Amino acid sequence: MKKIIKKISLALLLIFIGIQFIPKNYNESDTVLPSDFMSTFNIPKTIETQLKISCYDCHSNNTNYPWYNKVQPIAWFLEGHINEAKDELNFSTFSEYSKRRKKSKLKSIISQIRDDEMPLYSYTLIHWDAKISEEDKARLIKW
């Protein structure tokens, strides 16, 4: 029984080491597109800062990755999460949306911030600065 456990443990260790060499797709860009949300609207600096801290990592074409993104399978999980978030709302391509979709997304942003659905609790556990205070919520919603 001990030999089987050792063999399984060794196999799992080798698999873990092996998957570290699989290339990762990073959601990083140095370019701010003209279609970016910040370029579309005249946004006060405080609102812009809050949106970039709380939303842009998942909902734009430029993610500021944490150190643990270098470890598989965590990188796969984050990549999937970011792709799903960008499919729902991508601030980098916001002005490319139709007028109707822009209006719908703005209403959805307000609703999700007001109802504490965004940013995700799991995200704010690690990124404490992404938490939106009641005062900041009111400021975002009013804007």
PDB file of C-alpha atoms in Angstrom:
ATOM      1  CA  MET A   1       0.000   0.000   0.000  1.00  0.00           C
ATOM      2  CA  LYS A   2       2.845   2.397   0.870  1.00  0.00           C
ATOM      3  CA  LYS A   3       4.500   1.749  -2.517  1.00  0.00           C
ATOM      4  CA  ILE A   4       1.287   2.644  -4.346  1.00  0.00           C
ATOM      5  CA  ILE A   5       0.929   5.872  -2.361  1.00  0.00           C
ATOM      6  CA  LYS A   6       4.572   6.770  -3.113  1.00  0.00           C
ATOM      7  CA  LYS A   7       4.084   6.072  -6.840  1.00  0.00           C
ATOM      8  CA  ILE A   8       0.887   8.129  -6.962  1.00  0.00           C
ATOM      9  CA  SER A   9       2.548  10.965  -5.047  1.00  0.00           C
ATOM     10  CA  LEU A  10       5.540  10.932  -7.397  1.00  0.00           C
ATOM     11  CA  ALA A  11       3.289  10.888 -10.460  1.00  0.00           C
ATOM     12  CA  LEU A  12       1.268  13.845  -9.121  1.00  0.00           C
ATOM     13  CA  LEU A  13       4.461  15.760  -8.340  1.00  0.00           C
ATOM     14  CA  LEU A  14       5.802  15.136 -11.854  1.00  0.00           C
ATOM     15  CA  ILE A  15       2.503  16.232 -13.391  1.00  0.00           C
ATOM     16  CA  PHE A  16       2.494  19.393 -11.243  1.00  0.00           C
ATOM     17  CA  ILE A  17       6.056  20.209 -12.299  1.00  0.00           C
ATOM     18  CA  GLY A  18       5.296  19.394 -15.935  1.00  0.00           C
ATOM     19  CA  ILE A  19       2.276  21.703 -16.206  1.00  0.00           C
ATOM     20  CA  GLN A  20       4.418  24.631 -15.100  1.00  0.00           C
ATOM     21  CA  PHE A  21       6.040  24.571 -18.552  1.00  0.00           C
ATOM     22  CA  ILE A  22       2.767  24.940 -20.477  1.00  0.00           C
ATOM     23  CA  PRO A  23       2.683  28.466 -21.944  1.00  0.00           C
ATOM     24  CA  LYS A  24       0.269  30.944 -20.408  1.00  0.00           C
ATOM     25  CA  ASN A  25      -1.758  33.595 -22.251  1.00  0.00           C
ATOM     26  CA  TYR A  26      -1.457  36.891 -20.422  1.00  0.00           C
ATOM     27  CA  ASN A  27      -4.100  39.595 -20.675  1.00  0.00           C
ATOM     28  CA  GLU A  28      -1.588  42.438 -20.834  1.00  0.00           C
ATOM     29  CA  SER A  29      -1.287  45.417 -23.124  1.00  0.00           C
ATOM     30  CA  ASP A  30       0.622  48.677 -22.918  1.00  0.00           C
ATOM     31  CA  THR A  31      -1.838  50.351 -25.262  1.00  0.00           C
ATOM     32  CA  VAL A  32      -4.954  52.194 -24.142  1.00  0.00           C
ATOM     33  CA  LEU A  33      -7.371  51.876 -27.014  1.00  0.00           C
ATOM     34  CA  PRO A  34      -9.412  54.858 -28.216  1.00  0.00           C
ATOM     35  CA  SER A  35     -12.462  52.691 -27.495  1.00  0.00           C
ATOM     36  CA  ASP A  36     -11.577  52.495 -23.782  1.00  0.00           C
ATOM     37  CA  PHE A  37     -14.261  53.500 -21.271  1.00  0.00           C
ATOM     38  CA  MET A  38     -12.037  56.256 -19.883  1.00  0.00           C
ATOM     39  CA  SER A  39     -11.651  57.731 -23.383  1.00  0.00           C
ATOM     40  CA  THR A  40     -15.377  57.517 -24.067  1.00  0.00           C
ATOM     41  CA  PHE A  41     -16.547  59.563 -21.080  1.00  0.00           C
ATOM     42  CA  ASN A  42     -15.270  62.599 -19.218  1.00  0.00           C
ATOM     43  CA  ILE A  43     -14.604  60.829 -15.946  1.00  0.00           C
ATOM     44  CA  PRO A  44     -13.529  62.517 -12.709  1.00  0.00           C
ATOM     45  CA  LYS A  45     -10.119  61.328 -11.512  1.00  0.00           C
ATOM     46  CA  THR A  46     -11.529  59.707  -8.336  1.00  0.00           C
ATOM     47  CA  ILE A  47     -14.023  57.648 -10.361  1.00  0.00           C
ATOM     48  CA  GLU A  48     -11.350  56.670 -12.884  1.00  0.00           C
ATOM     49  CA  THR A  49      -8.990  55.539 -10.132  1.00  0.00           C
ATOM     50  CA  GLN A  50     -11.690  53.499  -8.379  1.00  0.00           C
ATOM     51  CA  LEU A  51     -12.772  51.769 -11.598  1.00  0.00           C
ATOM     52  CA  LYS A  52      -9.179  50.914 -12.510  1.00  0.00           C
ATOM     53  CA  ILE A  53      -8.479  49.493  -9.046  1.00  0.00           C
ATOM     54  CA  SER A  54     -11.765  47.605  -8.638  1.00  0.00           C
ATOM     55  CA  CYS A  55     -12.745  46.610 -12.176  1.00  0.00           C
ATOM     56  CA  TYR A  56     -10.006  46.800 -14.791  1.00  0.00           C
ATOM     57  CA  ASP A  57      -8.024  43.699 -13.786  1.00  0.00           C
ATOM     58  CA  CYS A  58     -10.848  41.451 -14.983  1.00  0.00           C
ATOM     59  CA  HIS A  59     -12.854  43.730 -17.263  1.00  0.00           C
ATOM     60  CA  SER A  60     -10.189  45.199 -19.570  1.00  0.00           C
ATOM     61  CA  ASN A  61      -7.370  44.160 -21.890  1.00  0.00           C
ATOM     62  CA  ASN A  62      -4.735  44.839 -19.254  1.00  0.00           C
ATOM     63  CA  THR A  63      -4.555  42.782 -16.095  1.00  0.00           C
ATOM     64  CA  ASN A  64      -2.151  43.521 -13.275  1.00  0.00           C
ATOM     65  CA  TYR A  65      -1.306  39.938 -12.338  1.00  0.00           C
ATOM     66  CA  PRO A  66      -0.479  38.808  -8.795  1.00  0.00           C
ATOM     67  CA  TRP A  67       2.644  36.752  -8.115  1.00  0.00           C
ATOM     68  CA  TYR A  68       0.678  33.504  -7.781  1.00  0.00           C
ATOM     69  CA  ASN A  69      -0.413  33.707 -11.429  1.00  0.00           C
ATOM     70  CA  LYS A  70       2.927  32.117 -12.289  1.00  0.00           C
ATOM     71  CA  VAL A  71       1.751  28.790 -10.815  1.00  0.00           C
ATOM     72  CA  GLN A  72      -0.399  26.356 -12.751  1.00  0.00           C
ATOM     73  CA  PRO A  73      -3.287  25.460 -12.390  1.00  0.00           C
ATOM     74  CA  ILE A  74      -3.990  28.850 -10.752  1.00  0.00           C
ATOM     75  CA  ALA A  75      -3.050  30.663 -13.981  1.00  0.00           C
ATOM     76  CA  TRP A  76      -5.643  28.628 -15.911  1.00  0.00           C
ATOM     77  CA  PHE A  77      -8.316  29.478 -13.372  1.00  0.00           C
ATOM     78  CA  LEU A  78      -7.497  33.209 -13.537  1.00  0.00           C
ATOM     79  CA  GLU A  79      -7.338  33.156 -17.339  1.00  0.00           C
ATOM     80  CA  GLY A  80     -10.784  31.553 -17.526  1.00  0.00           C
ATOM     81  CA  HIS A  81     -12.196  34.027 -15.017  1.00  0.00           C
ATOM     82  CA  ILE A  82     -10.761  37.028 -16.881  1.00  0.00           C
ATOM     83  CA  ASN A  83     -12.019  35.789 -20.268  1.00  0.00           C
ATOM     84  CA  GLU A  84     -15.498  35.270 -18.824  1.00  0.00           C
ATOM     85  CA  ALA A  85     -15.455  38.755 -17.266  1.00  0.00           C
ATOM     86  CA  LYS A  86     -14.326  40.370 -20.518  1.00  0.00           C
ATOM     87  CA  ASP A  87     -17.065  38.558 -22.436  1.00  0.00           C
ATOM     88  CA  GLU A  88     -19.575  40.168 -20.077  1.00  0.00           C
ATOM     89  CA  LEU A  89     -18.001  43.655 -20.027  1.00  0.00           C
ATOM     90  CA  ASN A  90     -14.753  44.895 -21.532  1.00  0.00           C
ATOM     91  CA  PHE A  91     -13.886  48.463 -20.564  1.00  0.00           C
ATOM     92  CA  SER A  92     -11.133  48.485 -23.218  1.00  0.00           C
ATOM     93  CA  THR A  93     -13.667  48.161 -26.050  1.00  0.00           C
ATOM     94  CA  PHE A  94     -16.600  49.953 -24.427  1.00  0.00           C
ATOM     95  CA  SER A  95     -17.138  52.591 -27.136  1.00  0.00           C
ATOM     96  CA  GLU A  96     -17.514  49.831 -29.727  1.00  0.00           C
ATOM     97  CA  TYR A  97     -20.749  48.721 -28.044  1.00  0.00           C
ATOM     98  CA  SER A  98     -24.069  49.855 -29.475  1.00  0.00           C
ATOM     99  CA  LYS A  99     -25.853  52.724 -27.697  1.00  0.00           C
ATOM    100  CA  ARG A 100     -28.372  50.273 -26.289  1.00  0.00           C
ATOM    101  CA  ARG A 101     -25.662  47.928 -24.988  1.00  0.00           C
ATOM    102  CA  LYS A 102     -23.705  50.827 -23.439  1.00  0.00           C
ATOM    103  CA  LYS A 103     -26.818  51.980 -21.594  1.00  0.00           C
ATOM    104  CA  SER A 104     -27.555  48.431 -20.442  1.00  0.00           C
ATOM    105  CA  LYS A 105     -23.977  47.909 -19.226  1.00  0.00           C
ATOM    106  CA  LEU A 106     -23.985  51.210 -17.307  1.00  0.00           C
ATOM    107  CA  LYS A 107     -27.239  50.207 -15.569  1.00  0.00           C
ATOM    108  CA  SER A 108     -25.770  46.795 -14.810  1.00  0.00           C
ATOM    109  CA  ILE A 109     -22.585  48.339 -13.365  1.00  0.00           C
ATOM    110  CA  ILE A 110     -24.662  50.544 -11.060  1.00  0.00           C
ATOM    111  CA  SER A 111     -26.857  47.648  -9.988  1.00  0.00           C
ATOM    112  CA  GLN A 112     -23.961  45.301  -9.285  1.00  0.00           C
ATOM    113  CA  ILE A 113     -22.006  47.900  -7.320  1.00  0.00           C
ATOM    114  CA  ARG A 114     -25.088  48.880  -5.310  1.00  0.00           C
ATOM    115  CA  ASP A 115     -25.900  45.229  -4.539  1.00  0.00           C
ATOM    116  CA  ASP A 116     -22.267  44.370  -3.606  1.00  0.00           C
ATOM    117  CA  GLU A 117     -22.031  41.853  -6.468  1.00  0.00           C
ATOM    118  CA  MET A 118     -18.952  43.576  -7.880  1.00  0.00           C
ATOM    119  CA  PRO A 119     -16.115  43.491  -7.321  1.00  0.00           C
ATOM    120  CA  LEU A 120     -16.330  39.833  -6.423  1.00  0.00           C
ATOM    121  CA  TYR A 121     -15.809  38.973  -2.764  1.00  0.00           C
ATOM    122  CA  SER A 122     -13.162  36.408  -3.734  1.00  0.00           C
ATOM    123  CA  TYR A 123     -11.242  39.170  -5.544  1.00  0.00           C
ATOM    124  CA  THR A 124     -11.417  41.618  -2.645  1.00  0.00           C
ATOM    125  CA  LEU A 125     -10.083  38.987  -0.221  1.00  0.00           C
ATOM    126  CA  ILE A 126      -6.693  39.321  -1.863  1.00  0.00           C
ATOM    127  CA  HIS A 127      -7.017  42.806  -3.372  1.00  0.00           C
ATOM    128  CA  TRP A 128      -8.136  44.807  -0.354  1.00  0.00           C
ATOM    129  CA  ASP A 129      -7.792  48.112  -2.166  1.00  0.00           C
ATOM    130  CA  ALA A 130     -10.465  46.971  -4.654  1.00  0.00           C
ATOM    131  CA  LYS A 131     -13.187  47.086  -1.991  1.00  0.00           C
ATOM    132  CA  ILE A 132     -15.605  49.915  -2.637  1.00  0.00           C
ATOM    133  CA  SER A 133     -16.608  51.906   0.424  1.00  0.00           C
ATOM    134  CA  GLU A 134     -20.175  53.132   0.876  1.00  0.00           C
ATOM    135  CA  GLU A 135     -18.963  56.664   0.143  1.00  0.00           C
ATOM    136  CA  ASP A 136     -17.263  55.548  -3.082  1.00  0.00           C
ATOM    137  CA  LYS A 137     -20.339  53.521  -4.059  1.00  0.00           C
ATOM    138  CA  ALA A 138     -22.510  56.603  -3.698  1.00  0.00           C
ATOM    139  CA  ARG A 139     -20.031  58.646  -5.732  1.00  0.00           C
ATOM    140  CA  LEU A 140     -19.877  56.018  -8.503  1.00  0.00           C
ATOM    141  CA  ILE A 141     -23.640  55.608  -8.670  1.00  0.00           C
ATOM    142  CA  LYS A 142     -24.233  59.353  -8.700  1.00  0.00           C
ATOM    143  CA  TRP A 143     -21.752  59.842 -11.522  1.00  0.00           C
TER     144      TRP A 143
END
